[in-house]
mmCIF file of C-alpha atoms in Angstrom:
data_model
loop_
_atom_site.group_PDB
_atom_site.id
_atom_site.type_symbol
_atom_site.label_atom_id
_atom_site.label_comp_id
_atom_site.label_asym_id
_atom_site.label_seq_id
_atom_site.Cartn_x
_atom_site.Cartn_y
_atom_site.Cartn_z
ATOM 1 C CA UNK A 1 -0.841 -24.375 14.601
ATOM 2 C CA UNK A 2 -2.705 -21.851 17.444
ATOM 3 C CA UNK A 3 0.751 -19.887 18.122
ATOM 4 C CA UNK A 4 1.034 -19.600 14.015
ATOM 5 C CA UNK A 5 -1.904 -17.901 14.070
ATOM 6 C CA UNK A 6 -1.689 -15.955 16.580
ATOM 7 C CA UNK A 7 1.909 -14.791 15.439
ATOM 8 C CA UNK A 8 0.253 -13.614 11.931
ATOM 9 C CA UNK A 9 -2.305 -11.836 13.939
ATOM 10 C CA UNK A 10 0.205 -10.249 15.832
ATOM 11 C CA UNK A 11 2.574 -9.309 12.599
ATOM 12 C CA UNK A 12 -0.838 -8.073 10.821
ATOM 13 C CA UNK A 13 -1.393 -5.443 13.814
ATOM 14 C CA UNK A 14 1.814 -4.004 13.867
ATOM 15 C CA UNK A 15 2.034 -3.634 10.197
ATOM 16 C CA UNK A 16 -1.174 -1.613 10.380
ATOM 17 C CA UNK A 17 0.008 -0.271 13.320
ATOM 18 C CA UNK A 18 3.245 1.302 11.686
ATOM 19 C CA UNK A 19 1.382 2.174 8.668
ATOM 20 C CA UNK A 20 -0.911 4.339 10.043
ATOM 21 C CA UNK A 21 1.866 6.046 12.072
ATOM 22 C CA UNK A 22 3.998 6.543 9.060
ATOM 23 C CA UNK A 23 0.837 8.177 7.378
ATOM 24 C CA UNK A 24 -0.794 10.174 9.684
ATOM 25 C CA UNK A 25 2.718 11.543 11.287
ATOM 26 C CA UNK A 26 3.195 12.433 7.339
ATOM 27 C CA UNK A 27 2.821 16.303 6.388
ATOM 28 C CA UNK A 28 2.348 15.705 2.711
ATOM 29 C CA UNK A 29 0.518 12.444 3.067
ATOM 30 C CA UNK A 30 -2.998 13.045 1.560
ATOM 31 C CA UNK A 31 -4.781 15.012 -1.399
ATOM 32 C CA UNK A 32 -3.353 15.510 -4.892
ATOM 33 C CA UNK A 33 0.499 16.491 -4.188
ATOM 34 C CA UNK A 34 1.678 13.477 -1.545
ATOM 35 C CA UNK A 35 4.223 11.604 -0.615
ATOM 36 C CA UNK A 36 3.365 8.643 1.379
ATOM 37 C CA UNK A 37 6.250 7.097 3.490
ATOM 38 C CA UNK A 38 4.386 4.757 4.907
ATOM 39 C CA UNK A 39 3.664 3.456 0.663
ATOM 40 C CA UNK A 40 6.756 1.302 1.132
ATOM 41 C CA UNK A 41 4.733 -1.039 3.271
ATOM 42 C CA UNK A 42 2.059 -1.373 0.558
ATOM 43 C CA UNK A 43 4.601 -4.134 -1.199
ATOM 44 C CA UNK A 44 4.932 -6.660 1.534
ATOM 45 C CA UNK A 45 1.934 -8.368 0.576
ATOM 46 C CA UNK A 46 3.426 -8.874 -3.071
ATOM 47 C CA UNK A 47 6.147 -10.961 -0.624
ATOM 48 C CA UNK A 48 3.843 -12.548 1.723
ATOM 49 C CA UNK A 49 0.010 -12.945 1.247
ATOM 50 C CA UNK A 50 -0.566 -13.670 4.973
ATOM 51 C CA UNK A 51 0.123 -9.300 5.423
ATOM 52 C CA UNK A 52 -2.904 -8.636 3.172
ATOM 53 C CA UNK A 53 -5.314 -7.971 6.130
ATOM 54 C CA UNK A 54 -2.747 -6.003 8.100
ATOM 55 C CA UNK A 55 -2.237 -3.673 4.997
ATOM 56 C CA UNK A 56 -5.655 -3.244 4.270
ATOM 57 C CA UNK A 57 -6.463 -2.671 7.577
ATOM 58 C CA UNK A 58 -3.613 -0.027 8.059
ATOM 59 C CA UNK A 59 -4.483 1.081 4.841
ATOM 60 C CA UNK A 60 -8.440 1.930 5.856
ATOM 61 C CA UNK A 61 -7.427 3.591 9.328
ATOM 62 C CA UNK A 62 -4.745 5.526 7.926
ATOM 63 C CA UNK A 63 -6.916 6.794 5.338
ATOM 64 C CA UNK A 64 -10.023 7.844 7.769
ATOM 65 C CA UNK A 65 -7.889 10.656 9.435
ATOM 66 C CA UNK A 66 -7.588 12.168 5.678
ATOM 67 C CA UNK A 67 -9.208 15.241 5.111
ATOM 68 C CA UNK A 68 -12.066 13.342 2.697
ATOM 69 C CA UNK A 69 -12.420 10.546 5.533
ATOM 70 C CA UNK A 70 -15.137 7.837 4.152
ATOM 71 C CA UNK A 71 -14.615 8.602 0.640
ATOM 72 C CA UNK A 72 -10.761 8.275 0.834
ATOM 73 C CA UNK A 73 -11.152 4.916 3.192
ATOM 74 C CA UNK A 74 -13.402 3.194 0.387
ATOM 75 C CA UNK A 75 -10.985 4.497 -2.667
ATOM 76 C CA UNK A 76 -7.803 3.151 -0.724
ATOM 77 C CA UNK A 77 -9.231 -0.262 0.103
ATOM 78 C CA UNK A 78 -10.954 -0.753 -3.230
ATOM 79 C CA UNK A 79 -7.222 -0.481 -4.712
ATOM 80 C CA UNK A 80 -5.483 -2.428 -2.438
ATOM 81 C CA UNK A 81 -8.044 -5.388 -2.681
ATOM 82 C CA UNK A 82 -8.042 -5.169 -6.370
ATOM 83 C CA UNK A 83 -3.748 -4.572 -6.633
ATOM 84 C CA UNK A 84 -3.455 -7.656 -4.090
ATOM 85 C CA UNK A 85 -5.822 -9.734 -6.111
ATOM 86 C CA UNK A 86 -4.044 -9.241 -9.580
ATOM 87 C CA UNK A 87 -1.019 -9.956 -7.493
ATOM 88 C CA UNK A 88 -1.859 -13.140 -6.972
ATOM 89 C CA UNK A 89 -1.613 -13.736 -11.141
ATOM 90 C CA UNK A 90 1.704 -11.556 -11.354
ATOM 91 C CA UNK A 91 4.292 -12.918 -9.355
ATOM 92 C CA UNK A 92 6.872 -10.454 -9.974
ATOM 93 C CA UNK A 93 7.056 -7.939 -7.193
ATOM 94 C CA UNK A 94 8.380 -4.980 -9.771
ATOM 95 C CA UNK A 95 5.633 -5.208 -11.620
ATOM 96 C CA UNK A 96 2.918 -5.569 -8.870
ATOM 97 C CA UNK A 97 4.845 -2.417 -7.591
ATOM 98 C CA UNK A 98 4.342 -0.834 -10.791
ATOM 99 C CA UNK A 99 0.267 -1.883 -11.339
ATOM 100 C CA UNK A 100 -0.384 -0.804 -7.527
ATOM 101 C CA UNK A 101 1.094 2.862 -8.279
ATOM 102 C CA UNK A 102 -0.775 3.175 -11.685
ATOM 103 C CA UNK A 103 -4.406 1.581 -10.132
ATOM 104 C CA UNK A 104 -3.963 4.522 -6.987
ATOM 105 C CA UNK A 105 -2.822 7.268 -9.835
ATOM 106 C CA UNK A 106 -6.257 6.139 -11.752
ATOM 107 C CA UNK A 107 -8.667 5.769 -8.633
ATOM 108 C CA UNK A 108 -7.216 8.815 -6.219
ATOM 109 C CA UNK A 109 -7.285 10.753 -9.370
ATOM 110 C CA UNK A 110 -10.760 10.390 -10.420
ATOM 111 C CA UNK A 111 -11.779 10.319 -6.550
ATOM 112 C CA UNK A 112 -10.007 13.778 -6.109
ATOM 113 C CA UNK A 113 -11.678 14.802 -9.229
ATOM 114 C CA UNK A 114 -15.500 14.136 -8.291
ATOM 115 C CA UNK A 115 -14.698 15.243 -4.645
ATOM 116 C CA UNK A 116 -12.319 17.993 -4.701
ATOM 117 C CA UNK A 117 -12.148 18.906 -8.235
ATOM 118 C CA UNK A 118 -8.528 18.475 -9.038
ATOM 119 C CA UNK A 119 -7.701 17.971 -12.555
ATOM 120 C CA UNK A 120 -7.872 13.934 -12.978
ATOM 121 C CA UNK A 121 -4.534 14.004 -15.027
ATOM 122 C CA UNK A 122 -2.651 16.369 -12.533
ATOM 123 C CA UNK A 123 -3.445 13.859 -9.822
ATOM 124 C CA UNK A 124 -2.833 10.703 -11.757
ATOM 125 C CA UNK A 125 0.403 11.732 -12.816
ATOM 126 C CA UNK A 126 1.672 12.928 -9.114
ATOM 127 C CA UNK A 127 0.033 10.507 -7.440
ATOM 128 C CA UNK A 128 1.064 7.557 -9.794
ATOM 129 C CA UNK A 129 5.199 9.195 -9.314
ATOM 130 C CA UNK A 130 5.089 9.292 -5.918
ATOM 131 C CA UNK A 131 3.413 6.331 -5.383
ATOM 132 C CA UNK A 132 5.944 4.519 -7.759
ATOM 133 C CA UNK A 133 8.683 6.154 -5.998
ATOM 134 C CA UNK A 134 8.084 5.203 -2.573
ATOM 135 C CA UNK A 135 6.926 1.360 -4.109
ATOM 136 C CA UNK A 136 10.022 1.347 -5.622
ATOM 137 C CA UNK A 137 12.581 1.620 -2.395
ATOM 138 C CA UNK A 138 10.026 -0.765 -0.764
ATOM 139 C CA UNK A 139 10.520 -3.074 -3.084
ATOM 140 C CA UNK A 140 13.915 -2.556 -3.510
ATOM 141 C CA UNK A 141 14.715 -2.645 0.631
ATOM 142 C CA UNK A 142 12.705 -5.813 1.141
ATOM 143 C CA UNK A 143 14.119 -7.793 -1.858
ATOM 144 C CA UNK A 144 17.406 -7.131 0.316
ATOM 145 C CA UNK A 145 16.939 -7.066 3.522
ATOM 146 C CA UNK A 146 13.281 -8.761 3.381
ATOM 147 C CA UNK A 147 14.117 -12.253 4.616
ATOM 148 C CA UNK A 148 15.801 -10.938 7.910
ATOM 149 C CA UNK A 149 12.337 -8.580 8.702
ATOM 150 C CA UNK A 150 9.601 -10.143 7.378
ATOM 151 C CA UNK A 151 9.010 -13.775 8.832
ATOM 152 C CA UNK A 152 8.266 -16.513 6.505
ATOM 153 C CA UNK A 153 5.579 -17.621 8.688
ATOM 154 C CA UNK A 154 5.232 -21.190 7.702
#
């Protein structure tokens, strides 16, 4: 039971570990026009629930290196904590894919709005695109290849 643990732990670090490499190495990777790479990740956890606190983790540190810091921290773990808990009703990973893309179009967009000033609907509808994009070939690459990198961790 110890080395389970412990092997979750260890699974949970590198996933934040990679995500926050994929997002901070990322040119485009923050503000109103991005394309996060490193958004492929965010579907494992509609896989495996056990890579929630990874995710979120990665999610939180990748996010304090963005140009809004704090603000952009709070915004991107308030989505993933509410996406991962309707994903626990919605078992279908499209759709989760879908719902997590539309919740960061509606939160970055009103976030960028009170803090930057960007246009809420110009940032919901390139945020929610690109997010949906990159969700998508997540999705898509872990549905087929998923079971030979991602552990079941029983």
């Amino acid at each position: 039971m110890m080395i389970i643990k412990n092997k979750i732990l260890v699974y949970n670090a590198v996933l934040a570990a990679v995500y926050v490499a994929l997002t901070v190495i990322n040119p485009i990777g923050t503000m109103a026009i991005q394309l996060r790479i490193s958004e492929m990740l965010a579907v494992i956890p509609f896989f495996n629930r056990r890579f929630i606190p990874g995710m979120i983790l990665g999610l939180a540190i990748a996010n304090f290196f963005s140009p809004l810091g704090l603000i952009d921290v709070a915004t991107g773990v308030g989505i993933a904590a509410i996406s991962y808990t309707i994903s626990y009703f919605i078992k279908n990973v499209w759709v989760n894919a879908v719902q997590y893309s539309v919740l960061c179009g509606i939160f970055v967009g009103l976030m960028l709005l009170t803090v930057a000033g960007v246009p809420f609907w110009f940032s919901f509808v390139t945020i929610t695109i690109s997010t949906l994009i990159m969700t998508f070939l997540g999705t898509f690459l872990f549905s087929k290849i998923g079971d030979r990198v991602l552990p079941s961790l029983k």
